[in-house]
């Protein structure tokens, strides 16, 4: 064996190791980026649902031509700012444009229109980020509407905003 064959074999091995390491690094980086986006979308989904629950009061009060309490307005604004900050950190979500529209677009003519768009987006996001959870909560929500329509309804489910507000 001559020295050239040994050197060529060594360089080939080093080159293959470098290429393998580079490929592994790219795959790992892509996987980490994907996990970060999935985590961000989950957090955005939770915050959107929180906003949706609070925004309900604006839509309802608009329908009944009532003023909305300042506490509710403040809470809605805080949640919207949180969503905006999360979007600023995570621009790569497939939901970024729709969320920005919900937060900042003044073209909605009523609170109810914006509230319904929140509902639609929540539906789409829920199917992606928490498919099993989303399906079961949808069933609960549908059955809860029946209970809430009854005279004398008192909210008892501790996870709902109605429970916290006692309405």
Short mmCIF file of C-alpha atoms in Angstrom, two decimals, residues 138-147:
data_model
loop_
_atom_site.label_atom_id
_atom_site.label_comp_id
_atom_site.label_asym_id
_atom_site.label_seq_id
_atom_site.Cartn_x
_atom_site.Cartn_y
_atom_site.Cartn_z
CA UNK A 138 -66.55 20.93 20.52
CA UNK A 139 -68.99 18.28 21.76
CA UNK A 140 -69.01 19.84 25.25
CA UNK A 141 -69.52 23.31 23.86
CA UNK A 142 -72.48 22.19 21.76
CA UNK A 143 -74.14 20.51 24.75
CA UNK A 144 -73.35 23.49 27.01
CA UNK A 145 -75.30 25.80 24.70
CA UNK A 146 -78.43 23.82 25.54
CA UNK A 147 -77.82 24.27 29.27
#
